[in-house]
PDB file of C-alpha atoms in Angstrom:
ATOM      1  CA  UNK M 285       0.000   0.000   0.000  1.00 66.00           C
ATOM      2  CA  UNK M 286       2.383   2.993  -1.419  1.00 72.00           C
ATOM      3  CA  UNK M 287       2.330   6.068   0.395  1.00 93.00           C
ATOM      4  CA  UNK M 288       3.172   8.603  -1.524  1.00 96.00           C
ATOM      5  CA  UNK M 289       2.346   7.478  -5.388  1.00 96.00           C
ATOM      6  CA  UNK M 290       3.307   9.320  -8.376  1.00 96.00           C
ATOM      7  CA  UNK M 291       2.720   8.441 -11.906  1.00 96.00           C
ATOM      8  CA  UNK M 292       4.264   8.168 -14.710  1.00 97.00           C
ATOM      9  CA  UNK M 293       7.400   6.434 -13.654  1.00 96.00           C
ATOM     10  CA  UNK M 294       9.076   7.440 -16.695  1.00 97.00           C
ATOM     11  CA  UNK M 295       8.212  10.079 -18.705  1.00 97.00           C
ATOM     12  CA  UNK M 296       9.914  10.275 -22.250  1.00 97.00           C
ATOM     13  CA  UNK M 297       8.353  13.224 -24.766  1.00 97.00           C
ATOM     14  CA  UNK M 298       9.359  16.059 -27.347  1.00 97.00           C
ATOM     15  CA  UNK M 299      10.849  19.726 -26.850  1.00 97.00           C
ATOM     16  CA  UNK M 300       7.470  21.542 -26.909  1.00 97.00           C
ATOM     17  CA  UNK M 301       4.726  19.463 -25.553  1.00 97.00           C
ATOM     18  CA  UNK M 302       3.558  19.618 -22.791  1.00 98.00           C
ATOM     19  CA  UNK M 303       2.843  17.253 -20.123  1.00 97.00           C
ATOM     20  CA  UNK M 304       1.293  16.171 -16.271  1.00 97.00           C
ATOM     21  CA  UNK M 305       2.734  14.126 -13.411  1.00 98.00           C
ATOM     22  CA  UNK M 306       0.139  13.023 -11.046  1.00 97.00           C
ATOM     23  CA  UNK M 307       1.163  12.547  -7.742  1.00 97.00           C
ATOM     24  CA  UNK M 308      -1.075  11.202  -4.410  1.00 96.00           C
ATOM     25  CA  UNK M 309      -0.664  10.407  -0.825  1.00 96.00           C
ATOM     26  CA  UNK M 310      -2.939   8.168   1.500  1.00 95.00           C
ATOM     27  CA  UNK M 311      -0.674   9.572   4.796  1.00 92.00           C
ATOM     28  CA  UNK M 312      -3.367  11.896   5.696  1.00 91.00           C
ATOM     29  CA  UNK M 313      -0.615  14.203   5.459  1.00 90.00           C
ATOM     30  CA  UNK M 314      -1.228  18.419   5.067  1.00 87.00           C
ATOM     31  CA  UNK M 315       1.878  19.076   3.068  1.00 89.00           C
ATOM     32  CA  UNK M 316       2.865  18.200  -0.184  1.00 92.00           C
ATOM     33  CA  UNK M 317       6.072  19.144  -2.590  1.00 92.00           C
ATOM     34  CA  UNK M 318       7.682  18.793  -5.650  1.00 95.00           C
ATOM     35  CA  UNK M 319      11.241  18.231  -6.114  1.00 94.00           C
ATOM     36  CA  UNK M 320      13.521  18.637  -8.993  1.00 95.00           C
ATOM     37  CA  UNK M 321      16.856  16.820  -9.380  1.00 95.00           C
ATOM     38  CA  UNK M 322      18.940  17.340 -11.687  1.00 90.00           C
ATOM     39  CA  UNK M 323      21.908  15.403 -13.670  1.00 83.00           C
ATOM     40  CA  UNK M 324      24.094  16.533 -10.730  1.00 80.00           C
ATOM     41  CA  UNK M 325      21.820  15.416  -8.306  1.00 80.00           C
ATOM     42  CA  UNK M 326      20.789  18.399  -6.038  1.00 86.00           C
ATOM     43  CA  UNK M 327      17.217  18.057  -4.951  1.00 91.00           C
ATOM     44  CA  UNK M 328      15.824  21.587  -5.240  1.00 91.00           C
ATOM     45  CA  UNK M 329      12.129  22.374  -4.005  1.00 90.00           C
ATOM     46  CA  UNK M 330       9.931  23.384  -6.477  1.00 92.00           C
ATOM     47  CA  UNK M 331       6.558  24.457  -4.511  1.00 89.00           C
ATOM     48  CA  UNK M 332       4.920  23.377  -1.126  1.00 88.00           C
ATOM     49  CA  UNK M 333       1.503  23.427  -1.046  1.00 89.00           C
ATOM     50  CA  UNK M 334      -1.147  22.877   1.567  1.00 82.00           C
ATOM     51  CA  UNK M 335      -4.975  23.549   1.176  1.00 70.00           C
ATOM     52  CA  UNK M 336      -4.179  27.186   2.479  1.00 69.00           C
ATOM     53  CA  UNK M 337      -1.249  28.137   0.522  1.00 79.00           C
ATOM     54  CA  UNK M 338       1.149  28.065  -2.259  1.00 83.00           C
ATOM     55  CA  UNK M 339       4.829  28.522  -2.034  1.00 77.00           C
ATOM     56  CA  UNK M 340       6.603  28.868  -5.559  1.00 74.00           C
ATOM     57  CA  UNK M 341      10.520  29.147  -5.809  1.00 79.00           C
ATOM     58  CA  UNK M 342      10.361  31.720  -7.740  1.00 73.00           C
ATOM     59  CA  UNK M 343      13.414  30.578  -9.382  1.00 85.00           C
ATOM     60  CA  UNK M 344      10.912  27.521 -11.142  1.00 90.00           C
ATOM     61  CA  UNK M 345       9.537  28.955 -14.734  1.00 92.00           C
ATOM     62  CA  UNK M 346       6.085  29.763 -15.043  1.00 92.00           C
ATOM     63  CA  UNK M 347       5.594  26.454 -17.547  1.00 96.00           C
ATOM     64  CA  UNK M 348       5.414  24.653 -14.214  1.00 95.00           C
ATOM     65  CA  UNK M 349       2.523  24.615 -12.199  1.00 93.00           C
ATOM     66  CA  UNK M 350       0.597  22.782  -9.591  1.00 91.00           C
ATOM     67  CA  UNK M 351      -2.694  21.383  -9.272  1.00 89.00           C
ATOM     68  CA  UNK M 352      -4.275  20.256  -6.289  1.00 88.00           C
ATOM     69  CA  UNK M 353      -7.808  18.688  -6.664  1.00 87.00           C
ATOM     70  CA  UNK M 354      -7.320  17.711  -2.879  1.00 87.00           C
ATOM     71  CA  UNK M 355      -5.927  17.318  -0.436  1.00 87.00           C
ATOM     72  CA  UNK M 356      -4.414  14.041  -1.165  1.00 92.00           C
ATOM     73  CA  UNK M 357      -2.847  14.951  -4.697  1.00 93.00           C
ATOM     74  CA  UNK M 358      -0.295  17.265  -5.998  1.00 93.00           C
ATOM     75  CA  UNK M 359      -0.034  17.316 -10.076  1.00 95.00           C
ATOM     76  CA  UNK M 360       2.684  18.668 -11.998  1.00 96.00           C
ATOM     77  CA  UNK M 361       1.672  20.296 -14.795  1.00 96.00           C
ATOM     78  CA  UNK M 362       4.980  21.446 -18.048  1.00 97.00           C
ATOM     79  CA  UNK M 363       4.316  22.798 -20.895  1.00 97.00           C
ATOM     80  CA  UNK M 364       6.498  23.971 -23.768  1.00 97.00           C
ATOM     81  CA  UNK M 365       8.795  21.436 -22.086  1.00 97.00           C
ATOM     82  CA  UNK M 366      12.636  22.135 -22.941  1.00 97.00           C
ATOM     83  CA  UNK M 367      15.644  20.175 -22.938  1.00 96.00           C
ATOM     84  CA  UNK M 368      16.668  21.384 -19.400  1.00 94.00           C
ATOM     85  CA  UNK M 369      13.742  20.074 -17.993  1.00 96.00           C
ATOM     86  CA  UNK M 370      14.652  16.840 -18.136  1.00 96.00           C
ATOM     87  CA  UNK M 371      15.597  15.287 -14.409  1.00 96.00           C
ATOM     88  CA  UNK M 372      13.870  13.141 -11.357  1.00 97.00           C
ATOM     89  CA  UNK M 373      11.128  15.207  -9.991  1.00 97.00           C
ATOM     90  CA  UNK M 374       9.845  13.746  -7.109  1.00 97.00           C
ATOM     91  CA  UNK M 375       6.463  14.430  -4.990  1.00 97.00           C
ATOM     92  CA  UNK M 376       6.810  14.185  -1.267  1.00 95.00           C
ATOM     93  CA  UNK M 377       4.418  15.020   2.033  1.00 93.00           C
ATOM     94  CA  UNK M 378       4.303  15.939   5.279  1.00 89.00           C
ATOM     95  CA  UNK M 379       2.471  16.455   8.585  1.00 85.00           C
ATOM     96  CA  UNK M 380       2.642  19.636   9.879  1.00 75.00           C
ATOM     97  CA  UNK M 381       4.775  18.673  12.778  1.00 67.00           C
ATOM     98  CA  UNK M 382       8.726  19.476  11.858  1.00 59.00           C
ATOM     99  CA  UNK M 383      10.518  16.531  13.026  1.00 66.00           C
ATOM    100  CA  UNK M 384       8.666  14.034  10.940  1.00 74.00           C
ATOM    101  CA  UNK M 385      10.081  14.636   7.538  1.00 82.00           C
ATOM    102  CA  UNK M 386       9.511  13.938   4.367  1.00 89.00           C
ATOM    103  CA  UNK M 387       8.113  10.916   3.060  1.00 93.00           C
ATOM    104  CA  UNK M 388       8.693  10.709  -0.945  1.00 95.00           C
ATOM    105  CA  UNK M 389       7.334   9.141  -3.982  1.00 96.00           C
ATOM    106  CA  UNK M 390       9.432   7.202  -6.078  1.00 96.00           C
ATOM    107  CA  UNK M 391      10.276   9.560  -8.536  1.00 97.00           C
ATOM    108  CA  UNK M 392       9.634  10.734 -12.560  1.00 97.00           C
ATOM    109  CA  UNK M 393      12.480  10.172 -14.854  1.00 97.00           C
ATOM    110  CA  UNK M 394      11.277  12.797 -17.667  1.00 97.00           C
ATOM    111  CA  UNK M 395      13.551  12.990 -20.764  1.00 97.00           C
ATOM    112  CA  UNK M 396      13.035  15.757 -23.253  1.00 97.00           C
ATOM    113  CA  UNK M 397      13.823  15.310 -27.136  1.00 96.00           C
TER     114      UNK M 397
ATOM    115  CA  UNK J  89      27.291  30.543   1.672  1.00 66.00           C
ATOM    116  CA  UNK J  90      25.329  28.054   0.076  1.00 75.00           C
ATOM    117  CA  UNK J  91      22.007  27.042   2.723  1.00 87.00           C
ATOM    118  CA  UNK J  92      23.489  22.908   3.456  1.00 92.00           C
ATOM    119  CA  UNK J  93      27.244  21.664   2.180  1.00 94.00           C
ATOM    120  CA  UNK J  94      28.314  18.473   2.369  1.00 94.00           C
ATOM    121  CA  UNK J  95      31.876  16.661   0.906  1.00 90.00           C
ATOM    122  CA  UNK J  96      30.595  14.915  -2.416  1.00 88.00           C
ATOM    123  CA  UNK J  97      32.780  11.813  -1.830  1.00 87.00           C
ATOM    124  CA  UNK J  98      32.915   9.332  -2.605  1.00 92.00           C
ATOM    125  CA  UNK J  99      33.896   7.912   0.122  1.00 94.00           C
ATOM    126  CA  UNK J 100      35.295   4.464  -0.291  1.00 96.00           C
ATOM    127  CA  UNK J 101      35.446   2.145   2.640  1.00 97.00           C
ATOM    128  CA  UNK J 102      36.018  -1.652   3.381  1.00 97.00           C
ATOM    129  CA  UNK J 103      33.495  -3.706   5.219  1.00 97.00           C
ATOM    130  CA  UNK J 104      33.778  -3.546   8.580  1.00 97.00           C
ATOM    131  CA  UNK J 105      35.147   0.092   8.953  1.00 97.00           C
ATOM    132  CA  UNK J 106      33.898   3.371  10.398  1.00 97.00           C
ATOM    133  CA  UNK J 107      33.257   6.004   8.667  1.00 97.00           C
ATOM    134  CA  UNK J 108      31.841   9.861   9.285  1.00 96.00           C
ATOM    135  CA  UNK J 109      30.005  12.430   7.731  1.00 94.00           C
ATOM    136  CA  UNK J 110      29.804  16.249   8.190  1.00 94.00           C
ATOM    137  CA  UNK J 111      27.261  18.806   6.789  1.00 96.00           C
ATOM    138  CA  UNK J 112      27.317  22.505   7.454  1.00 96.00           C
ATOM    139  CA  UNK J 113      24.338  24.646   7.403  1.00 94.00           C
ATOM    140  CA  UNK J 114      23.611  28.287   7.444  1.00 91.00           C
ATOM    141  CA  UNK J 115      20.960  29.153   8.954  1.00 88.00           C
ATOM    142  CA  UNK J 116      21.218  29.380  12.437  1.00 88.00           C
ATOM    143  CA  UNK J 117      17.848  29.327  13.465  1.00 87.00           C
ATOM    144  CA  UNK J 118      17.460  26.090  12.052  1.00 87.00           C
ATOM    145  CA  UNK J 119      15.140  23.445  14.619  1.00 86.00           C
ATOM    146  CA  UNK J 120      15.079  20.901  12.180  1.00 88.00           C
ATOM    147  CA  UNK J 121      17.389  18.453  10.945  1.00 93.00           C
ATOM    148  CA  UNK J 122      17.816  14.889   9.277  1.00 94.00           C
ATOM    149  CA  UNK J 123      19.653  12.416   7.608  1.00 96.00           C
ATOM    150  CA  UNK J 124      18.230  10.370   4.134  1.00 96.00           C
ATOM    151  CA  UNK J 125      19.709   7.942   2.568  1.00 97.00           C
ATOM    152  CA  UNK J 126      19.204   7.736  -1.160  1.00 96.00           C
ATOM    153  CA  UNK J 127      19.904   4.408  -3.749  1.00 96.00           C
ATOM    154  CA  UNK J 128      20.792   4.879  -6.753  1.00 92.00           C
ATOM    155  CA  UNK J 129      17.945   5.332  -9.184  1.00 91.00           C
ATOM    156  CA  UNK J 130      15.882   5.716  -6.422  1.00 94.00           C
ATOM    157  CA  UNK J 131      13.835   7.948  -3.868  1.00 96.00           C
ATOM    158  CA  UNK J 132      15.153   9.532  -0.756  1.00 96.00           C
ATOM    159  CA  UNK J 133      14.325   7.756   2.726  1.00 95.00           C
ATOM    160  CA  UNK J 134      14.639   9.450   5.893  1.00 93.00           C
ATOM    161  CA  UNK J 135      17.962   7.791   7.682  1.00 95.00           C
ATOM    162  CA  UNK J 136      17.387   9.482  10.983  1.00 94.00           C
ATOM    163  CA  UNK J 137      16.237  12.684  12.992  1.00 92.00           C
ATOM    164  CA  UNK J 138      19.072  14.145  14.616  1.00 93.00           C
ATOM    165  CA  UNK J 139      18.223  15.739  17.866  1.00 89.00           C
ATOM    166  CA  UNK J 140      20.635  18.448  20.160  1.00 88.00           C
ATOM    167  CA  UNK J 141      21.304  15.560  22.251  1.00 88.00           C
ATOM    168  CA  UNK J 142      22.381  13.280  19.597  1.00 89.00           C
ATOM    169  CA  UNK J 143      20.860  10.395  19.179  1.00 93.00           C
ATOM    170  CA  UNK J 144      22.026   6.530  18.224  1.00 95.00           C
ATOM    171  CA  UNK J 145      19.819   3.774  15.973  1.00 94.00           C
ATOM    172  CA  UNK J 146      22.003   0.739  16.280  1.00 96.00           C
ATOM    173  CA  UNK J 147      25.218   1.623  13.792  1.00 97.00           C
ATOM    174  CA  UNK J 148      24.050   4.912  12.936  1.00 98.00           C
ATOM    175  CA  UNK J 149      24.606   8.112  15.510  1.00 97.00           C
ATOM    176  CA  UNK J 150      23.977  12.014  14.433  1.00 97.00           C
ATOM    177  CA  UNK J 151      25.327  14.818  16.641  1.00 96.00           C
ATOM    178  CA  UNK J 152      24.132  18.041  16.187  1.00 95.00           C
ATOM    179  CA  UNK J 153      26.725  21.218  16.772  1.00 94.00           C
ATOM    180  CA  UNK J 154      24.849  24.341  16.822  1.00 92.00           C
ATOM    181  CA  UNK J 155      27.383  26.430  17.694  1.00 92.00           C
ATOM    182  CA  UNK J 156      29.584  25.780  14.998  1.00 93.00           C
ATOM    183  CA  UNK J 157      26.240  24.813  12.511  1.00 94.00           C
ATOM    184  CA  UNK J 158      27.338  21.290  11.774  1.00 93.00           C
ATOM    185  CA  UNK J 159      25.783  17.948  11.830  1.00 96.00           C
ATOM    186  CA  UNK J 160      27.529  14.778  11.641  1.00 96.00           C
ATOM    187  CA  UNK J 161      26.388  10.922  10.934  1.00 97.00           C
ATOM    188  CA  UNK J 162      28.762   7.989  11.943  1.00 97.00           C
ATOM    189  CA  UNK J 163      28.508   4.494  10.549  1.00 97.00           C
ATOM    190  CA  UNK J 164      30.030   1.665  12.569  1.00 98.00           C
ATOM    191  CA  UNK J 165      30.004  -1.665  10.893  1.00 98.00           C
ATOM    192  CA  UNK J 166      29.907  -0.416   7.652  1.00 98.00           C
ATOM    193  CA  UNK J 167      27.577  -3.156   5.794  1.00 98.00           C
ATOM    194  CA  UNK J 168      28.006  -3.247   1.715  1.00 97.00           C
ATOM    195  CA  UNK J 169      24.225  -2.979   1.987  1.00 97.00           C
ATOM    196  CA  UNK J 170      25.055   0.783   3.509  1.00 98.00           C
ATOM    197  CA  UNK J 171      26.518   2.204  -0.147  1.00 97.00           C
ATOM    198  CA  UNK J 172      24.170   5.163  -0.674  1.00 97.00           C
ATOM    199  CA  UNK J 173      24.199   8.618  -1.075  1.00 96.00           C
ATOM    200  CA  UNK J 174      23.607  10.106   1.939  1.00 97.00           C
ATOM    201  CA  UNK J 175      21.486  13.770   2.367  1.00 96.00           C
ATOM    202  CA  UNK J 176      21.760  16.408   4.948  1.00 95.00           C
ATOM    203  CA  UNK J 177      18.281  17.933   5.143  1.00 94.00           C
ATOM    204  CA  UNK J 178      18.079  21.318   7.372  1.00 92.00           C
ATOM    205  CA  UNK J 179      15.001  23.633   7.559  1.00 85.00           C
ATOM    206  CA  UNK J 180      15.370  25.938   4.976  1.00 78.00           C
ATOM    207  CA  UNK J 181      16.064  29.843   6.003  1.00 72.00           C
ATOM    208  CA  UNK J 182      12.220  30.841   5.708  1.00 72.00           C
ATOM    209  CA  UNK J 183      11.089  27.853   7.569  1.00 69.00           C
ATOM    210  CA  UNK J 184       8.759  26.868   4.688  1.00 70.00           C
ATOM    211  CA  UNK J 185      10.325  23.502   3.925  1.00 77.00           C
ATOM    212  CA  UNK J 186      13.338  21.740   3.796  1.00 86.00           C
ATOM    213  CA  UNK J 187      16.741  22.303   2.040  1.00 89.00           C
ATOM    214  CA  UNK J 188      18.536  18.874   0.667  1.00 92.00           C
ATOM    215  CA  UNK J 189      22.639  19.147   0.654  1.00 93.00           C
ATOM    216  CA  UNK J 190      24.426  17.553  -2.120  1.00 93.00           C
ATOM    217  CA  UNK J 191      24.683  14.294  -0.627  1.00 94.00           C
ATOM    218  CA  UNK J 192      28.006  12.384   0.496  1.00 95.00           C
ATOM    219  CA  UNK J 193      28.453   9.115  -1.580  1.00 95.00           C
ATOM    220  CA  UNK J 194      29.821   6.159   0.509  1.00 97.00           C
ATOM    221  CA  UNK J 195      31.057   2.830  -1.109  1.00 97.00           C
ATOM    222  CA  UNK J 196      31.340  -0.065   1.241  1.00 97.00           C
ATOM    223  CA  UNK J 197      33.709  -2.403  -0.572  1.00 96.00           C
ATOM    224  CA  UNK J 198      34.320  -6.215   0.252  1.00 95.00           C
TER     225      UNK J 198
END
């Protein structure tokens, strides 16, 4: 019974399209992210979101955005999608208590062509 | 200074052996810290909590040094099943979520 569930696994499509990664939780959970990592790596937030309120790095383009029917799911919509934007991006949630962490889905390999 | 650093590694240990890691943060109001461990080609899992006092879960102990902003995680026993990259996660500076270092790579070799 996955946690945090995010679909597709992999994620292969052409410079220009555009594109959704769905992403749920059955934690009960208030918070939920998305994560970008890169060729290098580094894990960089992209937004938080919980049913109050929206936090956007500002450094993430406006092609990316969030959707959240509910509580339980965070989607990822690209579009135009560029080289660059191919990486991991990975959905996560949390309670609202700080020492509990993250708990992560298991991640969206998206390659752009 | 760049929010969470860590030494990219890797670090390449035999079985058996010791070995430490140190991440240094900047924010020093930070309350919240952890360790994850992350496979290759795979999410992040949360290692540990590390608490002021420090805290130990069997191999595994984290320290926290607020003083000089620096968290450490020792691995005694290193296991080949413990090659990872290992995260040092640290409230980020407006408290709205949580900064991931670069990660530490550890090999444990037979």
């Amino acid at each position: 019974d996955t946690a945090v569930s995010q679909t597709p696994k992999y994620l292969v499509t052409q410079m220009g399209n555009d594109k959704s990664i769905k992403c749920e939780q059955n934690l009960g959970h208030d918070t939920m992210y998305w994560y970008k990592q890169d060729s290098k790596k580094f894990l960089k937030i992209m937004f938080s979101y919980n049913n109050k309120e929206l936090i956007i790095n500002e450094t993430v383009p406006n092609r990316f955005s969030p959707k959240s029917p509910d509580k339980a799911h965070l989607n990822l919509h690209i579009n135009s999608l560029e080289l660059g934007d191919s990486a991991v991006y990975f959905c996560a949630s949390s309670p609202p208590w700080a020492n509990y962490g993250y708990t992560f889905g298991s991640g969206t390999r998206l390659t752009v062509v | 200074r760049k929010e969470v650093e860590q030494d990219p590694g890797p670090f390449n240990v035999p079985e058996g052996a010791t070995v430490a890691f140190n991440c240094t943060y900047s924010n020093s109001a930070s309350q919240s810290f952890f360790w994850y461990r992350q496979d290759c080609r795979k999410e992040p899992k949360l290692l540990m909590s590390v608490y002021s006092s420090g805290n130990e879960d069997g191999r595994f102990t984290a320290q926290l040094n607020r003083a000089s902003q620096y968290i450490s995680l020792l691995i005694r026993d290193s296991k080949l099943s413990d090659s990872a990259t290992y995260l040092c996660v640290v409230n980020s500076d407006d408290g709205q979520n949580f900064v991931f270092g670069p990660g530490t790579r550890l090999s444990v070799l037979p």
